Coordinates of C-alpha atoms in Angstrom, one line a residue:
Chain A
M5 CA 0.0 0.0 0.0
L6 CA 1.0 3.6 -0.7
D7 CA 2.0 5.6 2.4
H8 CA 0.7 9.1 2.9
V9 CA 3.7 10.8 1.4
E10 CA 3.6 8.8 -1.8
L11 CA -0.1 9.4 -2.0
L12 CA 0.6 13.1 -1.8
G13 CA 3.2 12.8 -4.6
F14 CA 0.7 10.8 -6.7
A15 CA -2.0 13.5 -6.2
A16 CA 0.5 16.2 -7.0
A17 CA 1.6 14.4 -10.2
F18 CA -2.0 13.7 -11.2
L19 CA -3.0 17.4 -10.8
T20 CA 0.0 19.0 -12.5
T21 CA -0.5 16.5 -15.4
I22 CA -4.3 16.9 -16.0
A23 CA -4.0 20.7 -15.4
F24 CA -3.0 21.2 -19.0
I25 CA -6.0 19.4 -20.5
P26 CA -8.4 22.5 -20.1
Q27 CA -5.7 24.6 -21.8
V28 CA -5.4 22.2 -24.7
V29 CA -9.2 22.0 -25.0
Q30 CA -9.5 25.8 -24.9
V31 CA -6.8 26.3 -27.6
W32 CA -8.2 23.5 -29.7
K33 CA -11.8 24.9 -29.6
S34 CA -11.0 28.6 -30.0
K35 CA -8.0 28.1 -32.3
S36 CA -6.6 31.1 -30.5
T37 CA -3.4 31.2 -28.5
D38 CA -3.4 34.9 -27.9
G39 CA -1.9 35.6 -24.5
L40 CA 0.0 32.2 -24.3
S41 CA 3.7 32.7 -23.9
L42 CA 5.6 30.5 -26.4
T43 CA 8.8 31.0 -24.4
T44 CA 7.1 29.6 -21.3
Y45 CA 5.9 26.5 -23.0
L46 CA 9.2 25.9 -24.7
I47 CA 11.1 26.1 -21.4
F48 CA 8.4 24.2 -19.6
V49 CA 8.3 21.3 -22.1
T50 CA 12.1 21.0 -21.9
G51 CA 11.9 20.9 -18.1
V52 CA 9.2 18.3 -18.1
F53 CA 11.1 16.2 -20.5
L54 CA 14.1 16.3 -18.1
W55 CA 11.7 15.2 -15.3
F56 CA 10.7 12.4 -17.6
L57 CA 14.4 11.4 -18.0
Y58 CA 14.8 11.8 -14.2
G59 CA 11.9 9.4 -13.7
L60 CA 13.5 6.9 -16.1
N61 CA 16.8 7.2 -14.1
I62 CA 15.3 6.7 -10.7
G63 CA 12.8 4.1 -12.1
S64 CA 9.7 6.0 -10.9
L65 CA 6.8 4.8 -13.1
S66 CA 4.5 7.6 -11.9
M67 CA 7.0 10.3 -12.8
I68 CA 7.6 8.6 -16.2
I69 CA 3.9 8.4 -17.0
A70 CA 2.9 11.8 -15.6
N71 CA 5.7 13.7 -17.3
F72 CA 5.2 11.8 -20.6
I73 CA 1.6 12.9 -20.7
T74 CA 2.5 16.5 -19.8
V75 CA 5.1 16.6 -22.6
I76 CA 2.4 15.5 -25.1
L77 CA -0.1 18.1 -23.8
A78 CA 2.6 20.9 -23.8
L79 CA 3.7 19.9 -27.4
I80 CA 0.0 20.2 -28.6
I81 CA -0.2 23.7 -27.1
I82 CA 3.2 24.7 -28.6
Y83 CA 2.0 23.4 -32.0
F84 CA -1.0 25.7 -31.9
I85 CA 1.0 28.7 -30.7
I86 CA 3.5 28.3 -33.5
K87 CA 0.7 27.6 -36.1
S88 CA -1.2 30.8 -35.0
K89 CA 1.9 32.9 -35.3
K90 CA 2.4 32.1 -38.9
Chain B
M27 CA 28.9 16.6 -5.1
L28 CA 25.7 16.1 -7.0
D29 CA 25.6 13.0 -9.1
H30 CA 24.3 13.0 -12.7
V31 CA 20.8 12.0 -11.8
E32 CA 20.4 14.7 -9.2
L33 CA 21.9 17.2 -11.6
L34 CA 19.2 16.2 -14.1
G35 CA 16.5 16.7 -11.4
F36 CA 18.0 20.1 -10.5
A37 CA 18.0 21.2 -14.2
A38 CA 14.4 19.9 -14.6
A39 CA 13.3 21.8 -11.4
F40 CA 15.1 24.9 -12.6
L41 CA 13.4 24.9 -16.0
T42 CA 9.9 24.1 -14.9
T43 CA 10.2 26.9 -12.3
I44 CA 11.6 29.7 -14.5
A45 CA 9.3 28.6 -17.4
F46 CA 6.5 30.7 -15.9
I47 CA 8.5 33.9 -15.7
P48 CA 7.9 34.9 -19.4
Q49 CA 4.2 34.2 -19.0
V50 CA 4.0 36.4 -15.9
V51 CA 6.0 39.2 -17.7
Q52 CA 3.7 38.9 -20.8
V53 CA 0.5 39.1 -18.7
W54 CA 1.9 41.9 -16.6
K55 CA 2.9 44.0 -19.7
S56 CA -0.1 43.3 -21.9
K57 CA -2.6 43.2 -19.0
S58 CA -4.3 40.6 -21.2
T59 CA -5.0 37.1 -20.2
D60 CA -7.0 36.2 -23.2
G61 CA -6.4 32.6 -24.1
L62 CA -5.1 31.6 -20.7
S63 CA -7.2 28.8 -19.1
L64 CA -8.1 29.7 -15.5
T65 CA -9.0 26.0 -14.9
T66 CA -5.6 25.0 -16.0
Y67 CA -3.9 27.4 -13.6
L68 CA -6.2 26.6 -10.7
I69 CA -5.5 22.8 -11.0
F70 CA -1.8 23.5 -11.7
V71 CA -1.3 25.7 -8.6
T72 CA -3.0 23.1 -6.4
G73 CA -0.8 20.4 -7.8
V74 CA 2.4 22.4 -7.4
F75 CA 1.4 23.2 -3.8
L76 CA 1.0 19.5 -3.2
W77 CA 4.6 19.0 -4.7
F78 CA 5.7 21.7 -2.3
L79 CA 4.2 19.7 0.6
Y80 CA 5.7 16.5 -0.8
G81 CA 9.1 18.3 -0.8
L82 CA 8.6 19.3 2.9
N83 CA 7.7 15.7 3.7
I84 CA 10.7 14.1 2.1
G85 CA 13.0 17.0 3.1
S86 CA 14.0 18.0 -0.4
L87 CA 15.1 21.6 -0.3
S88 CA 15.2 21.9 -4.1
M89 CA 11.6 20.7 -4.4
I90 CA 10.5 23.1 -1.6
I91 CA 12.2 26.1 -3.2
A92 CA 11.3 25.3 -6.8
N93 CA 7.6 24.6 -6.1
F94 CA 7.3 27.6 -3.7
I95 CA 8.5 29.9 -6.5
T96 CA 6.2 28.2 -9.1
V97 CA 3.2 28.6 -6.7
I98 CA 3.9 32.4 -6.4
L99 CA 4.3 32.8 -10.2
A100 CA 1.1 30.8 -10.9
L101 CA -0.8 32.8 -8.3
I102 CA 0.2 36.1 -10.0
I103 CA -1.1 34.7 -13.3
I104 CA -4.3 33.6 -11.6
Y105 CA -4.7 37.0 -10.1
F106 CA -4.5 38.7 -13.5
I107 CA -6.9 36.1 -15.1
I108 CA -9.5 36.7 -12.4
K109 CA -9.0 40.5 -12.5
S110 CA -9.4 40.6 -16.3
K111 CA -12.6 38.5 -16.1
K112 CA -14.3 41.1 -13.9

């Protein structure tokens, strides 16, 4: 069974991962990325990818899965930002 | 000395923390939060706060500092989103 601290980490990982779903939905529906900072998402996706590599290194499945999903969501947002700037 | 894996974690924490600075600057300068999902930032700040608590629990200073800064940055963005919706 998970102890309280690991449960906290799991809840944290779950929230910081699903957090970007409403942003993806909003960008997808509105096709508008006004106000979204491309620099923020580029730095963020790089950082999250490093968290993913960190998870691989320490063998943490929850970190691997959570950060993999966040990378995908952030890449979708980046795609729309770059597309809308053209 | 930090080993390679901890250096990776440090770089990841650094990037996912500073990532939100350009977004704060952009929102601050433009006073516009069009396109930013409030739901995303509310879920995100909750998740990051849980990461902060997780850091406290496991006694990880880098997690405590990184997530504390990210909470502050996310709260500034949330403040501007709510203010602009009024």
